[in-house]
mmCIF file of C-alpha atoms and ligand atoms in Angstrom:
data_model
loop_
_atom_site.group_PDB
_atom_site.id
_atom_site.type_symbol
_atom_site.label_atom_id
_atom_site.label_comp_id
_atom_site.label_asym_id
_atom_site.label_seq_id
_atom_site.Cartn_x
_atom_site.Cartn_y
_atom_site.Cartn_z
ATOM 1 C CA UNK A 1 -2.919 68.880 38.961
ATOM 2 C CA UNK A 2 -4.594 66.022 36.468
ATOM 3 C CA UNK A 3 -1.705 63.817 35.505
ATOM 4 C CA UNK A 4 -1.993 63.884 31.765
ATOM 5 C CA UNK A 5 -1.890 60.095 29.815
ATOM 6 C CA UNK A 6 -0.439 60.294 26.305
ATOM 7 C CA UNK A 7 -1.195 57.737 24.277
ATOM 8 C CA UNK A 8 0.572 56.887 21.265
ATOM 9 C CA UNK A 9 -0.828 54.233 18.657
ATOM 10 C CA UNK A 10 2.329 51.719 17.607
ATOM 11 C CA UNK A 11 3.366 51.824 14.559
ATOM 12 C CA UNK A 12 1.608 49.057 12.403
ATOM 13 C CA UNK A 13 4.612 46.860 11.952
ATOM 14 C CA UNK A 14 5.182 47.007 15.772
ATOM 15 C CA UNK A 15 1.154 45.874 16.145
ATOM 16 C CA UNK A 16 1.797 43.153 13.447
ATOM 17 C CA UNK A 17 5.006 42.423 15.695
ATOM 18 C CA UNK A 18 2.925 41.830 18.904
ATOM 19 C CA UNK A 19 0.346 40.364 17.645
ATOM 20 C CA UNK A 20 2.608 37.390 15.910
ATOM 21 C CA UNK A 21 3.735 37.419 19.424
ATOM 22 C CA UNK A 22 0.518 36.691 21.353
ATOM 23 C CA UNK A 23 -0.394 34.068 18.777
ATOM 24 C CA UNK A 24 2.791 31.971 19.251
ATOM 25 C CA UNK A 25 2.534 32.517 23.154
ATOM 26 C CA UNK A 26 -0.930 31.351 22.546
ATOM 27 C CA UNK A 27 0.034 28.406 20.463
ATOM 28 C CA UNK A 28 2.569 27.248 22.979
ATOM 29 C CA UNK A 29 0.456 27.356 25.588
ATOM 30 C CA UNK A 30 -2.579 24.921 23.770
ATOM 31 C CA UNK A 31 0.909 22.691 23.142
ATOM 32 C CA UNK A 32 1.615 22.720 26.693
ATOM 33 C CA UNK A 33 -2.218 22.067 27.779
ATOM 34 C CA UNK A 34 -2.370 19.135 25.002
ATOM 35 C CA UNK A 35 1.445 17.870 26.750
ATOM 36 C CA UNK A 36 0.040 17.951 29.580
ATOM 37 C CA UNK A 37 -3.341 16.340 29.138
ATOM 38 C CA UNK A 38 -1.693 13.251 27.285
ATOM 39 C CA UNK A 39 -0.726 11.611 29.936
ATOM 40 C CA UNK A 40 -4.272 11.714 32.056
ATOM 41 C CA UNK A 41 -5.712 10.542 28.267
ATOM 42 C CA UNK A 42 -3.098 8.110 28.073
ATOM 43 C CA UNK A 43 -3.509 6.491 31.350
ATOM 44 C CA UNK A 44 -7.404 6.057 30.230
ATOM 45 C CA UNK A 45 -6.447 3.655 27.768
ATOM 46 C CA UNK A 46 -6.438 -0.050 29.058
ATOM 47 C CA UNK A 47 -2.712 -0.580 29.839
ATOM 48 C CA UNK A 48 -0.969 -3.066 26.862
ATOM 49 C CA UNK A 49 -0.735 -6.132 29.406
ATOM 50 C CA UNK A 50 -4.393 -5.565 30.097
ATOM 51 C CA UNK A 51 -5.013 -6.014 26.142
ATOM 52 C CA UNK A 52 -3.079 -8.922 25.737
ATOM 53 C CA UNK A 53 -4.678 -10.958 28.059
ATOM 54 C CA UNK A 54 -8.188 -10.053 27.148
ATOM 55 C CA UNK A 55 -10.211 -12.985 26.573
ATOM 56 C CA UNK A 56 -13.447 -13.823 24.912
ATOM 57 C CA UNK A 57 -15.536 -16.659 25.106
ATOM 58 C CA UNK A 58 -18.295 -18.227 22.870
ATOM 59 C CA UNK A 59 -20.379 -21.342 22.420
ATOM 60 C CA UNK A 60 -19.766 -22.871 19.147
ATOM 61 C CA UNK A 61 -22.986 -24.758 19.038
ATOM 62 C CA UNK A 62 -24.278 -21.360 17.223
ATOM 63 C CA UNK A 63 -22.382 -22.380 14.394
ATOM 64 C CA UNK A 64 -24.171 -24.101 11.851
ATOM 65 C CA UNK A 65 -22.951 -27.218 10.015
ATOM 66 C CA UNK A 66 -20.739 -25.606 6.967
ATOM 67 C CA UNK A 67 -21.281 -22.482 8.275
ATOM 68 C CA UNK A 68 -18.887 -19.206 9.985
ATOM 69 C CA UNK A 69 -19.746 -16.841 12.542
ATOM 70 C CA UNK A 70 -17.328 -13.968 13.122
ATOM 71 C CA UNK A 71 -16.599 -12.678 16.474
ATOM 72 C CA UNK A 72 -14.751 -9.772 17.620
ATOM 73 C CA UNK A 73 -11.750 -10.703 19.645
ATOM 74 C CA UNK A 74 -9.319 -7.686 20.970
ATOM 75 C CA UNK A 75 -11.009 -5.510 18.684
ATOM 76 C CA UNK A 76 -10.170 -8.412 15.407
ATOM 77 C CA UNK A 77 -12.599 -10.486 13.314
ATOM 78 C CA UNK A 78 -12.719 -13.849 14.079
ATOM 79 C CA UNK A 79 -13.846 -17.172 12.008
ATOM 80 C CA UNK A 80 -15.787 -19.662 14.062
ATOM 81 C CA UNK A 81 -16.140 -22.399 10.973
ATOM 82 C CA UNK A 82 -17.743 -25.304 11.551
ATOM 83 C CA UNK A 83 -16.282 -27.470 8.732
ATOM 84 C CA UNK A 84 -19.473 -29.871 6.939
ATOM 85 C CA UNK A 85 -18.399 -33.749 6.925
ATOM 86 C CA UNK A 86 -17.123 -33.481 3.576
ATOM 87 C CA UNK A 87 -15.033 -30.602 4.361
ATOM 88 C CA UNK A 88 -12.954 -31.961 6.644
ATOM 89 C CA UNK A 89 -12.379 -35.086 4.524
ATOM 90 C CA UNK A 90 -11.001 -32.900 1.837
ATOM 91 C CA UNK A 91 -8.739 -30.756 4.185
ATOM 92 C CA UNK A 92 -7.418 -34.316 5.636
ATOM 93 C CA UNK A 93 -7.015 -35.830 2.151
ATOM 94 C CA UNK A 94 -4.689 -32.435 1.434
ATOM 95 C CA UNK A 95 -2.476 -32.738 4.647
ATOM 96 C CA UNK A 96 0.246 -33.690 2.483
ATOM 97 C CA UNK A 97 -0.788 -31.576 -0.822
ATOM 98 C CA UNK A 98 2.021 -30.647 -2.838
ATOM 99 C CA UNK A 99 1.098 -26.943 -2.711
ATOM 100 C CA UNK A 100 1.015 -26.663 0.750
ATOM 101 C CA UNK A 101 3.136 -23.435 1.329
ATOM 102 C CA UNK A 102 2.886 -23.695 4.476
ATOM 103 C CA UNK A 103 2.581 -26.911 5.479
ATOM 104 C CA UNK A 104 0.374 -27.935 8.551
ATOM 105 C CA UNK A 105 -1.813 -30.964 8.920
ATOM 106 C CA UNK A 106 -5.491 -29.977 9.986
ATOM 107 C CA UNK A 107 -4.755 -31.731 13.255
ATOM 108 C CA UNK A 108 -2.353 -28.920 14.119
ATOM 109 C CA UNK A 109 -4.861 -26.510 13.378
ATOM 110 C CA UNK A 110 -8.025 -28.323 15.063
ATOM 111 C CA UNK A 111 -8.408 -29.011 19.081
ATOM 112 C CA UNK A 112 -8.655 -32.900 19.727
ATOM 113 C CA UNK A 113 -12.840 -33.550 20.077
ATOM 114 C CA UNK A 114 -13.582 -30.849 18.053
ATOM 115 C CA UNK A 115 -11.938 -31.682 14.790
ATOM 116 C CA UNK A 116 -15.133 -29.473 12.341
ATOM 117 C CA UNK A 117 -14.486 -26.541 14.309
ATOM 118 C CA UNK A 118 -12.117 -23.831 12.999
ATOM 119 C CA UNK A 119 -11.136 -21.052 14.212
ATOM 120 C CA UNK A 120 -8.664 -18.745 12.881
ATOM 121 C CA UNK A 121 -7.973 -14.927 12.435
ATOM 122 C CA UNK A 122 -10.114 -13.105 9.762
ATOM 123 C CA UNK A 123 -6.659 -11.313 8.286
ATOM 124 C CA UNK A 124 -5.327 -12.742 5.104
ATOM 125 C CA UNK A 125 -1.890 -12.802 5.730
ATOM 126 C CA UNK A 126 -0.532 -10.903 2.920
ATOM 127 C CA UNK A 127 -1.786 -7.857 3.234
ATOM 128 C CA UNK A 128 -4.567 -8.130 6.393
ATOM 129 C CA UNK A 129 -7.699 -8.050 3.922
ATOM 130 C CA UNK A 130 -10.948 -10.067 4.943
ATOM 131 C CA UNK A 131 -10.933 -13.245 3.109
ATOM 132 C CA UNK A 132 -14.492 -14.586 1.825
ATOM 133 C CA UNK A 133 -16.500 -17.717 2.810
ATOM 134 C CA UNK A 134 -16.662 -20.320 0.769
ATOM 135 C CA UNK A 135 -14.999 -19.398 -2.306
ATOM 136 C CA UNK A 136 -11.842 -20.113 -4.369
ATOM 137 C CA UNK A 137 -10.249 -22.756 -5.734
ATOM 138 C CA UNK A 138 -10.297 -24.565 -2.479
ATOM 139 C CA UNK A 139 -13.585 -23.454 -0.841
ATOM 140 C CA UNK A 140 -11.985 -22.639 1.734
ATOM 141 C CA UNK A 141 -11.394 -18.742 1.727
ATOM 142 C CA UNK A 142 -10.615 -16.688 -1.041
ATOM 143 C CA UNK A 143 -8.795 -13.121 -0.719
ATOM 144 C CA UNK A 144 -9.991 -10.423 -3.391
ATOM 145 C CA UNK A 145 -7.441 -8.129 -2.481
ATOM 146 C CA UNK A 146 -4.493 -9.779 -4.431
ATOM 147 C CA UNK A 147 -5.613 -13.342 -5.139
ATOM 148 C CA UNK A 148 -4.741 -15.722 -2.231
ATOM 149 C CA UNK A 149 -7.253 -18.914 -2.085
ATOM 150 C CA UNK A 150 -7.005 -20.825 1.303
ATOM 151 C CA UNK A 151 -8.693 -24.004 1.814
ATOM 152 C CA UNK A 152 -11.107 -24.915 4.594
ATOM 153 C CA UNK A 153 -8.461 -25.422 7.255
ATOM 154 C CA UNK A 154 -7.133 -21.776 6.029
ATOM 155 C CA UNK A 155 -4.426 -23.179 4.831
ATOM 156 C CA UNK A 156 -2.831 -20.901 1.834
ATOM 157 C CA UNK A 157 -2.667 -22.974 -1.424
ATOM 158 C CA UNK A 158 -2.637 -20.584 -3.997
ATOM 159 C CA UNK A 159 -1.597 -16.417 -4.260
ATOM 160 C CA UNK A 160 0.773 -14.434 -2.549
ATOM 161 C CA UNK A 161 -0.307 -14.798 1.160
ATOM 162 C CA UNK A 162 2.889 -16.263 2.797
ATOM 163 C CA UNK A 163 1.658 -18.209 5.149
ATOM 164 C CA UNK A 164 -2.345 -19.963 6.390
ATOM 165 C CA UNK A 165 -4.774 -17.917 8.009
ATOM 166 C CA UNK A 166 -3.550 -17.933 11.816
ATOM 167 C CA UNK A 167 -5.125 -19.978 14.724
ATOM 168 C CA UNK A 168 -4.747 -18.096 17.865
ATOM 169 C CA UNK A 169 -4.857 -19.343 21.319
ATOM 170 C CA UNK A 170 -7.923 -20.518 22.347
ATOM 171 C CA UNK A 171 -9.047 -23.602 24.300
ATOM 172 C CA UNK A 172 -12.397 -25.259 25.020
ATOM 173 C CA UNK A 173 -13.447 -24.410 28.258
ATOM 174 C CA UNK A 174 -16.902 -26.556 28.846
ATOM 175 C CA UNK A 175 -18.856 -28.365 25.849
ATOM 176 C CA UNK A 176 -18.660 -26.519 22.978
ATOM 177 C CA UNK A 177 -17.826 -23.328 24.353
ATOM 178 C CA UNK A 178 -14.307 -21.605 23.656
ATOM 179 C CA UNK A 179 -12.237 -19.104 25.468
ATOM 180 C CA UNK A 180 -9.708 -17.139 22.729
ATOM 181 C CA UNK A 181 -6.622 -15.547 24.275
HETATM 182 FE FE1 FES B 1 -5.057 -10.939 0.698
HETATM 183 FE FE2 FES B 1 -3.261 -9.480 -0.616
HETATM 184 S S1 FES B 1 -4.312 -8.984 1.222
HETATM 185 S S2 FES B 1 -4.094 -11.399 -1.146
#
């Protein structure tokens, strides 16, 4: 004899029920295959030891008197500046400037030999905007964000950036060509 299936529809609440059920099952398993995944994505990325010794190197011949080239260096702007004669007089004449507010001479900013070229970090160090060439009150840099002039060593002089423009590591390698980090 035929075995006889009875089928009974759920009630709608119980449907609603399971189907909330199958979603968050679902749901937890896309969690799990995202947990999962992470660390093969993660182990893509170039490991943090790898990053900070990443180097870049660039002739700084390319620079024009009183002109700035930016590079990219670990994924920041850089300012190559090759400081014009009269430039650099001015930012020597103001090693000992009253307003200084962070007081450097341009000799501790400046490799020996190479005294025009600057090169420093394209963050203003207030807030991390991109200062401008050649303007403010110094014609240096000048910040738009909040105000902050820095002269043509990037030395802060007037605004609220706390301290200059940073000079990272970097060292002339052969001529005029520099290796940063
Ligand atoms: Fe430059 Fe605020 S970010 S002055």
């Amino acid at each position: 004899m035929a075995e006889s299936v009875v089928t009974k529809e759920a009630p709608e609440g119980e449907a609603t029920r399971r189907d909330f059920i199958h979603i968050a099952a679902g749901a937890a398993a896309a969690g799990a295959g995202v947990m999962m995944a992470w660390p093969l994505i993660n182990s893509m990325n170039p490991a943090a030891d790898t990053l900070a010794l990443s180097t870049v190197e660039f002739d700084t011949a390319k620079v024009a008197e009183g002109m700035q080239i930016v590079i990219t260096w670990q994924g920041k702007p850089v300012f190559l500046r090759n400081r014009s004669a009269a430039e650099l007089q001015k930012v020597l004449a103001d090693n000992n400037a009253s307003d200084l507010k962070d007081p450097q001479t341009d000799a501790e900013r400046t490799k020996p030999g190479h005294e025009a070229m600057l090169v420093v970090l394209a963050s203003c160090t207030h807030l991390g905007c991109i200062p401008t060439f050649g303007t403010g009150d110094y014609g240096g840099w000048f910040c738009p964000c909040h105000g902050s002039h820095y002269d043509a060593s990037g030395r802060i002089r007037k605004g609220p950036a706390p301290t200059n423009l940073v000079v990272p590591e970097y060292e002339f390698t052969a001529g005029s060509t520099i290796r940063i980090g």
